[in-house]
PDB file of C-alpha atoms and ligand atoms in Angstrom:
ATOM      1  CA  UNK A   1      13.398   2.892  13.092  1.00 94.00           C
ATOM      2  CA  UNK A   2      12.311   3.107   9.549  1.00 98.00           C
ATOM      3  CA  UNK A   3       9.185   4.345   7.719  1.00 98.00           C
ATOM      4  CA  UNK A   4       6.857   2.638   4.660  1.00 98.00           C
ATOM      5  CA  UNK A   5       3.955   3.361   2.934  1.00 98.00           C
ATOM      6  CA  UNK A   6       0.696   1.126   2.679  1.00 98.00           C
ATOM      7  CA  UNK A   7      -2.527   1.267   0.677  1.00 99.00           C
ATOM      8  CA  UNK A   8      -5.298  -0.851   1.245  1.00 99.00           C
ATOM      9  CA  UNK A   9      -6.192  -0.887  -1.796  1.00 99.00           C
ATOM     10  CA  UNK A  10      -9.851  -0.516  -3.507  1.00 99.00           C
ATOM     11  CA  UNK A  11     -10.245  -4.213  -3.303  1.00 98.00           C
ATOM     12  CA  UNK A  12      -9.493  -4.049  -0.010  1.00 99.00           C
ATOM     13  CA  UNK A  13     -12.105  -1.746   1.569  1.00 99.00           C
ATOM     14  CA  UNK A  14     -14.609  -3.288  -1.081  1.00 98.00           C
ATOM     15  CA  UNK A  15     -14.342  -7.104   0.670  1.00 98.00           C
ATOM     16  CA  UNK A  16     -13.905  -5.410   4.153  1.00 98.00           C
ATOM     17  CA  UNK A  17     -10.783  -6.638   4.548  1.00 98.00           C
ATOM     18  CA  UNK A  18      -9.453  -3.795   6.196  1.00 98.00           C
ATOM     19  CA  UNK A  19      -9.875  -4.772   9.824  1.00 98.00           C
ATOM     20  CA  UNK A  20      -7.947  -8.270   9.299  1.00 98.00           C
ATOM     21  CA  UNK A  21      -4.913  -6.861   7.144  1.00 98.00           C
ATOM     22  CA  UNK A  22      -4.094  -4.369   9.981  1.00 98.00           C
ATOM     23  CA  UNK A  23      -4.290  -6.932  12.295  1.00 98.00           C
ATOM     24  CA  UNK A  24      -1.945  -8.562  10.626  1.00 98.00           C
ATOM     25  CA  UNK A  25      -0.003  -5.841   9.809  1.00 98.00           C
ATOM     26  CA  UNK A  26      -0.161  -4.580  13.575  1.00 98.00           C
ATOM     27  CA  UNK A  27       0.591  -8.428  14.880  1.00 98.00           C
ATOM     28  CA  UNK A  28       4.013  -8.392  12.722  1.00 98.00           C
ATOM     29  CA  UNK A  29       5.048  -5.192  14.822  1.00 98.00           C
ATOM     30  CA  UNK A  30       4.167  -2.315  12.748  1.00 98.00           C
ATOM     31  CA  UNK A  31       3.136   0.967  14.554  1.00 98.00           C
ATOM     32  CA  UNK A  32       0.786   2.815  12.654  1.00 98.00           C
ATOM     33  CA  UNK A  33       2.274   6.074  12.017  1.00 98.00           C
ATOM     34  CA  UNK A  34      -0.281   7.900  10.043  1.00 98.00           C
ATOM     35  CA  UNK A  35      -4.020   6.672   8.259  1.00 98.00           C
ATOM     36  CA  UNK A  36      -6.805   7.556   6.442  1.00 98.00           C
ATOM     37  CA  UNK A  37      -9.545   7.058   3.670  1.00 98.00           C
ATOM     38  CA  UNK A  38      -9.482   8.715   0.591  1.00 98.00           C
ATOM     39  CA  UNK A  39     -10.484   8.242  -2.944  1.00 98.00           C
ATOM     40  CA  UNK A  40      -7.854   8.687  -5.777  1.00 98.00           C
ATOM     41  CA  UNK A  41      -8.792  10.487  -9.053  1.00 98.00           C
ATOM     42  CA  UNK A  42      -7.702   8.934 -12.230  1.00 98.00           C
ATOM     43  CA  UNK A  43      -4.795  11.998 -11.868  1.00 98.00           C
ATOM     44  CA  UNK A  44      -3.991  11.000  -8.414  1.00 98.00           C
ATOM     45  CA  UNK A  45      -4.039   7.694  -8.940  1.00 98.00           C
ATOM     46  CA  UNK A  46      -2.027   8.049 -12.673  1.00 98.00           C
ATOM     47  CA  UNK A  47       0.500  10.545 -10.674  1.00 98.00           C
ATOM     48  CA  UNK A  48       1.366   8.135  -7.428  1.00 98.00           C
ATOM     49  CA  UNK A  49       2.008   5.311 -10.152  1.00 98.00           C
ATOM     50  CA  UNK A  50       3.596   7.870 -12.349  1.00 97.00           C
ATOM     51  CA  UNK A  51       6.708   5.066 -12.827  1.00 96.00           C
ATOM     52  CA  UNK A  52       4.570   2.579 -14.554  1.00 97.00           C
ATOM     53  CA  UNK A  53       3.184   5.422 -17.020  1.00 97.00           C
ATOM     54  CA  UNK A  54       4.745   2.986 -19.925  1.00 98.00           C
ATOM     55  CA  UNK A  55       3.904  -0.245 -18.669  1.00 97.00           C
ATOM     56  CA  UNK A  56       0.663  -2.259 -20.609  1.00 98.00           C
ATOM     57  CA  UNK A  57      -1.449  -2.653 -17.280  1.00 98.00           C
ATOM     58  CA  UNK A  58      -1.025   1.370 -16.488  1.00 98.00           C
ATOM     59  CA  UNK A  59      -4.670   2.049 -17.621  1.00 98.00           C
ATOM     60  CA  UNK A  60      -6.338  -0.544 -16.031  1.00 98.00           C
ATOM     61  CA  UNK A  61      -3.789   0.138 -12.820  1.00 98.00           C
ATOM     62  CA  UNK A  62      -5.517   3.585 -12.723  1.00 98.00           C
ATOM     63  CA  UNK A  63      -8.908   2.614 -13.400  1.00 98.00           C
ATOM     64  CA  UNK A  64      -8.651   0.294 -10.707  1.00 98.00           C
ATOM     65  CA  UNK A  65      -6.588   2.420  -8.207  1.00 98.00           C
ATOM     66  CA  UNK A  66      -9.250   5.362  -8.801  1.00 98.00           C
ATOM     67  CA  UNK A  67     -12.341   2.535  -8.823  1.00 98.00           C
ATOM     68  CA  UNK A  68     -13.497   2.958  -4.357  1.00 98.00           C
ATOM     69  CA  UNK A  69     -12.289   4.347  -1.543  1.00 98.00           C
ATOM     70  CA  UNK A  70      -8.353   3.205  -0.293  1.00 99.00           C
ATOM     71  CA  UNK A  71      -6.639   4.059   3.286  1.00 99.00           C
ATOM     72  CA  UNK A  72      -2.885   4.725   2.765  1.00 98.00           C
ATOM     73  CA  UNK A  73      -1.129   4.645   6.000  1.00 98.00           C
ATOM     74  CA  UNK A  74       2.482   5.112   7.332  1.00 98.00           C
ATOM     75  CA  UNK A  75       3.830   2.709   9.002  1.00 98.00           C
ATOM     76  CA  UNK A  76       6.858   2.527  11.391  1.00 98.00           C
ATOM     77  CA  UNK A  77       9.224  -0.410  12.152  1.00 98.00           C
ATOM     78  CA  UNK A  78      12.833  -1.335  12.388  1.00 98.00           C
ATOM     79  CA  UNK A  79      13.524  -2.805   9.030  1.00 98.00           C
ATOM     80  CA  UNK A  80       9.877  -1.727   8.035  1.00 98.00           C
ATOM     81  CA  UNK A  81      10.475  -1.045   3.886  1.00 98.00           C
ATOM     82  CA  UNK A  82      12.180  -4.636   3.639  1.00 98.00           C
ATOM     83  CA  UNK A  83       9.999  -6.429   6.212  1.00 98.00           C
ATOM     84  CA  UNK A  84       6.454  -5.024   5.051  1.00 98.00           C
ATOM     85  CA  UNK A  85       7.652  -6.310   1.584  1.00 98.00           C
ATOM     86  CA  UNK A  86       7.747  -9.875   2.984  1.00 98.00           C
ATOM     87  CA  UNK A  87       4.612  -9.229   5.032  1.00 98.00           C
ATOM     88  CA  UNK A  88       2.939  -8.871   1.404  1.00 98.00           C
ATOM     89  CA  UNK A  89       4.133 -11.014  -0.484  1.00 98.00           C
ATOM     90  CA  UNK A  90       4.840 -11.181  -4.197  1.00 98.00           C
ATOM     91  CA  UNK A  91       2.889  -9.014  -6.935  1.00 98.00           C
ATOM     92  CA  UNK A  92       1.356 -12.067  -8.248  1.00 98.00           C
ATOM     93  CA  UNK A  93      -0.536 -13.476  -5.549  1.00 98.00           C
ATOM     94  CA  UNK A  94      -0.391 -16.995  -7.504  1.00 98.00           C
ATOM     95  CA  UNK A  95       3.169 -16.842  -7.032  1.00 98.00           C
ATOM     96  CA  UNK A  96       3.188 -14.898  -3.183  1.00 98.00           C
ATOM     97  CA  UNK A  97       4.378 -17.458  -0.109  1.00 98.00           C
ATOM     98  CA  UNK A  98       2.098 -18.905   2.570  1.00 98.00           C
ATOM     99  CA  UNK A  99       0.965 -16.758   5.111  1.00 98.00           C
ATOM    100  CA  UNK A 100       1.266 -13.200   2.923  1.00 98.00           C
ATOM    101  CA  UNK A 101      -1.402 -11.127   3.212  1.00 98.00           C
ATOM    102  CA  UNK A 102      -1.251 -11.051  -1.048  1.00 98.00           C
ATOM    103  CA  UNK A 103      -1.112 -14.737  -0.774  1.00 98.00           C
ATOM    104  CA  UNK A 104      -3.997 -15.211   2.078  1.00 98.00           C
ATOM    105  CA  UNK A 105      -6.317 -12.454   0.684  1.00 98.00           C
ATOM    106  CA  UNK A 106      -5.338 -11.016  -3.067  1.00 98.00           C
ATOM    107  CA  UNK A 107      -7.548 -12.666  -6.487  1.00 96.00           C
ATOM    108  CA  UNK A 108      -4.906 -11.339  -9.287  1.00 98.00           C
ATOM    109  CA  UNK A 109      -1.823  -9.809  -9.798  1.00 97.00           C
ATOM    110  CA  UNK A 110      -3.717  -6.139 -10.453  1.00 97.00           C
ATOM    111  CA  UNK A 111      -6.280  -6.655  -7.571  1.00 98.00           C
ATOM    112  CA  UNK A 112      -3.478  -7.680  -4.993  1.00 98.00           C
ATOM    113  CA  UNK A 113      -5.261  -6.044  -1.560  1.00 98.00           C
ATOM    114  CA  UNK A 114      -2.012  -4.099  -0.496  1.00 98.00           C
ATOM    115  CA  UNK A 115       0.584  -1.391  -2.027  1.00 98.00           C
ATOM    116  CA  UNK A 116       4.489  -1.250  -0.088  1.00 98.00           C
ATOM    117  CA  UNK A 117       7.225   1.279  -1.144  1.00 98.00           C
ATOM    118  CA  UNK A 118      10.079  -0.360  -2.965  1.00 98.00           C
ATOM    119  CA  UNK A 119      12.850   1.590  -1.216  1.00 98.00           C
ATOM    120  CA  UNK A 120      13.536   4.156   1.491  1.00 98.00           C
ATOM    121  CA  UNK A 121      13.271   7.052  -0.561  1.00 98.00           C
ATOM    122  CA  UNK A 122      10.069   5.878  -2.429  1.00 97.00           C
ATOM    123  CA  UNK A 123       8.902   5.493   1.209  1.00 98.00           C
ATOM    124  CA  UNK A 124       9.523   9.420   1.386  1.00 97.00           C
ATOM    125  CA  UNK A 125       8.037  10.485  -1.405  1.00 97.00           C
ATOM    126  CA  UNK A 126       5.109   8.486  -1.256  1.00 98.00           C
ATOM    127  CA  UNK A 127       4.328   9.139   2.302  1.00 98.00           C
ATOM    128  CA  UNK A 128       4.446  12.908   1.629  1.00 97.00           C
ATOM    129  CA  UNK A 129       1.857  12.136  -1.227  1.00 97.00           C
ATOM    130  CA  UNK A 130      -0.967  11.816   1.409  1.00 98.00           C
ATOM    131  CA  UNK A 131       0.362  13.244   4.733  1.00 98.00           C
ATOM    132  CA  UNK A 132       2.236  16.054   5.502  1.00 97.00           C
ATOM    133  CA  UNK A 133       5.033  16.501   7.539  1.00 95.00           C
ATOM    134  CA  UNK A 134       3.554  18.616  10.019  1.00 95.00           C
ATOM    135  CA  UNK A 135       0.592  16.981  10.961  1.00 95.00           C
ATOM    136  CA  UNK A 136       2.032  13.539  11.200  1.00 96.00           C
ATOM    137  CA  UNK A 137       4.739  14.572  14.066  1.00 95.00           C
ATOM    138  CA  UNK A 138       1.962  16.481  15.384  1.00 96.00           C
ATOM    139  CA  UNK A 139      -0.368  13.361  16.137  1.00 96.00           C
ATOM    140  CA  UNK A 140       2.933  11.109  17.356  1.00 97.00           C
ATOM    141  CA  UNK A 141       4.372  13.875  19.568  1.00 95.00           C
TER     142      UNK A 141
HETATM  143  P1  LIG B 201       4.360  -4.178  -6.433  1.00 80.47           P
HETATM  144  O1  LIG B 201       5.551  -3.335  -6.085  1.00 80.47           O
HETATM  145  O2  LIG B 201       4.462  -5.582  -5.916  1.00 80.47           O
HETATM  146  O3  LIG B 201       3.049  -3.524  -6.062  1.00 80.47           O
HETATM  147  O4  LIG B 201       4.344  -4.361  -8.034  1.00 80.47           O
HETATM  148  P2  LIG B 201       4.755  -3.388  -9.251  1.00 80.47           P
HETATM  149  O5  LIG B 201       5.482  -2.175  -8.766  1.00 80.47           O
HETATM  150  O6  LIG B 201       5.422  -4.237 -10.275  1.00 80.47           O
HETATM  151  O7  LIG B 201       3.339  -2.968  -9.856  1.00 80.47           O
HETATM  152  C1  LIG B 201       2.550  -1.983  -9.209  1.00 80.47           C
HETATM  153  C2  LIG B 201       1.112  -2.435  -9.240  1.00 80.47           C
HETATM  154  O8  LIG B 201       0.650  -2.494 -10.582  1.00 80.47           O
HETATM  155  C3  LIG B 201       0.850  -3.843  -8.699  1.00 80.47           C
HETATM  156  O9  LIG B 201       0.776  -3.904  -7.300  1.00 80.47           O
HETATM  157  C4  LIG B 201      -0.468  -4.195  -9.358  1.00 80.47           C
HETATM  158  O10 LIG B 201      -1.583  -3.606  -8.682  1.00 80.47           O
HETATM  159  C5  LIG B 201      -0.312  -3.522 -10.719  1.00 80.47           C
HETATM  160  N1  LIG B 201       0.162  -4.487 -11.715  1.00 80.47           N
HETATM  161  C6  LIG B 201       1.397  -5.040 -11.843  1.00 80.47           C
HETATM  162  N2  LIG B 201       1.442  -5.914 -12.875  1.00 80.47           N
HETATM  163  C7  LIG B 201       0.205  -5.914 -13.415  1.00 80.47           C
HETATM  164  C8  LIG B 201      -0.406  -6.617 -14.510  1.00 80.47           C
HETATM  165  O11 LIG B 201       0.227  -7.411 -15.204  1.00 80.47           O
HETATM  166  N3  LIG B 201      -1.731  -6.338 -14.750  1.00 80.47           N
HETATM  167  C9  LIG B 201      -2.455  -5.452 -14.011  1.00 80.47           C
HETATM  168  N4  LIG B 201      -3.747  -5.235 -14.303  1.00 80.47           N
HETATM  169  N5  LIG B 201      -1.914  -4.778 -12.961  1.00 80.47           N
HETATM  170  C10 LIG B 201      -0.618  -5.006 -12.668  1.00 80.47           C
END
């Protein structure tokens, strides 16, 4: 078994979209692991996308990360970093395949409805941004 990271992003909760991208996300065999709402700061939001600090789109990234409420979640599959990617699609929902929940639900490559880890370890580290340790086995056990 393997762990990800999710946010629904701000675009997300705003359309009420939340309910049908868990379905989906539950339907492909995800176990949710660990969820909430929250609303990111500009800091928050600038810290968990730290890596794209250079990048153009990092201010509006920010602004729009830190713009409404978001529900992060862990989520726990076999496969689950490489297989959630799939599940969502490309960035660019223009360019995501049939069926993605970028593809089905996202309007632009910055409003794109979902956030997945890249690798393992980002998993980690992002996972431990918004949920401890502790209190996750403590729910699952
Ligand atoms: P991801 O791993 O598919 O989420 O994509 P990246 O790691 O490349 O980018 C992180 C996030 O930054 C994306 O999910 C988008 O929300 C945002 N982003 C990426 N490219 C652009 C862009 O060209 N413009 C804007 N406004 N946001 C972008």
């Amino acid at each position: 078994m393997e762990t990800t990271l999710t946010i629904l992003k701000p675009d997300c909760v705003r359309k009420q979209l939340t309910g049908a991208v868990i379905d989906k996300i539950e339907r492909t065999g995800f176990r949710i692991v660990a969820m909430k709402k929250t609303k990111l700061t500009k800091e928050t939001a600038g810290a968990f996308y730290a890596v794209h600090r250079e990048r153009p789109f990092f201010g509006e990234l920010v602004q729009f990360m830190s713009s409404g409420p978001c529900v992060p979640m862990i989520l726990e599959k076999e496969n689950a970093v490489e297989d959630f990617r799939k599940l969502i699609g490309a960035t660019d929902p223009a360019e995501a395949e049939e069926g993605t929940i970028r593809k089905l639900y996202a309007d632009s490559k910055g409003e794109n409805i979902v956030h997945g880890s890249d690798s393992g370890d980002n998993a980690q580290i992002e996972s431990s941004f918004f949920f401890s340790t502790e209190e996750t086995v403590r729910v699952n056990n």
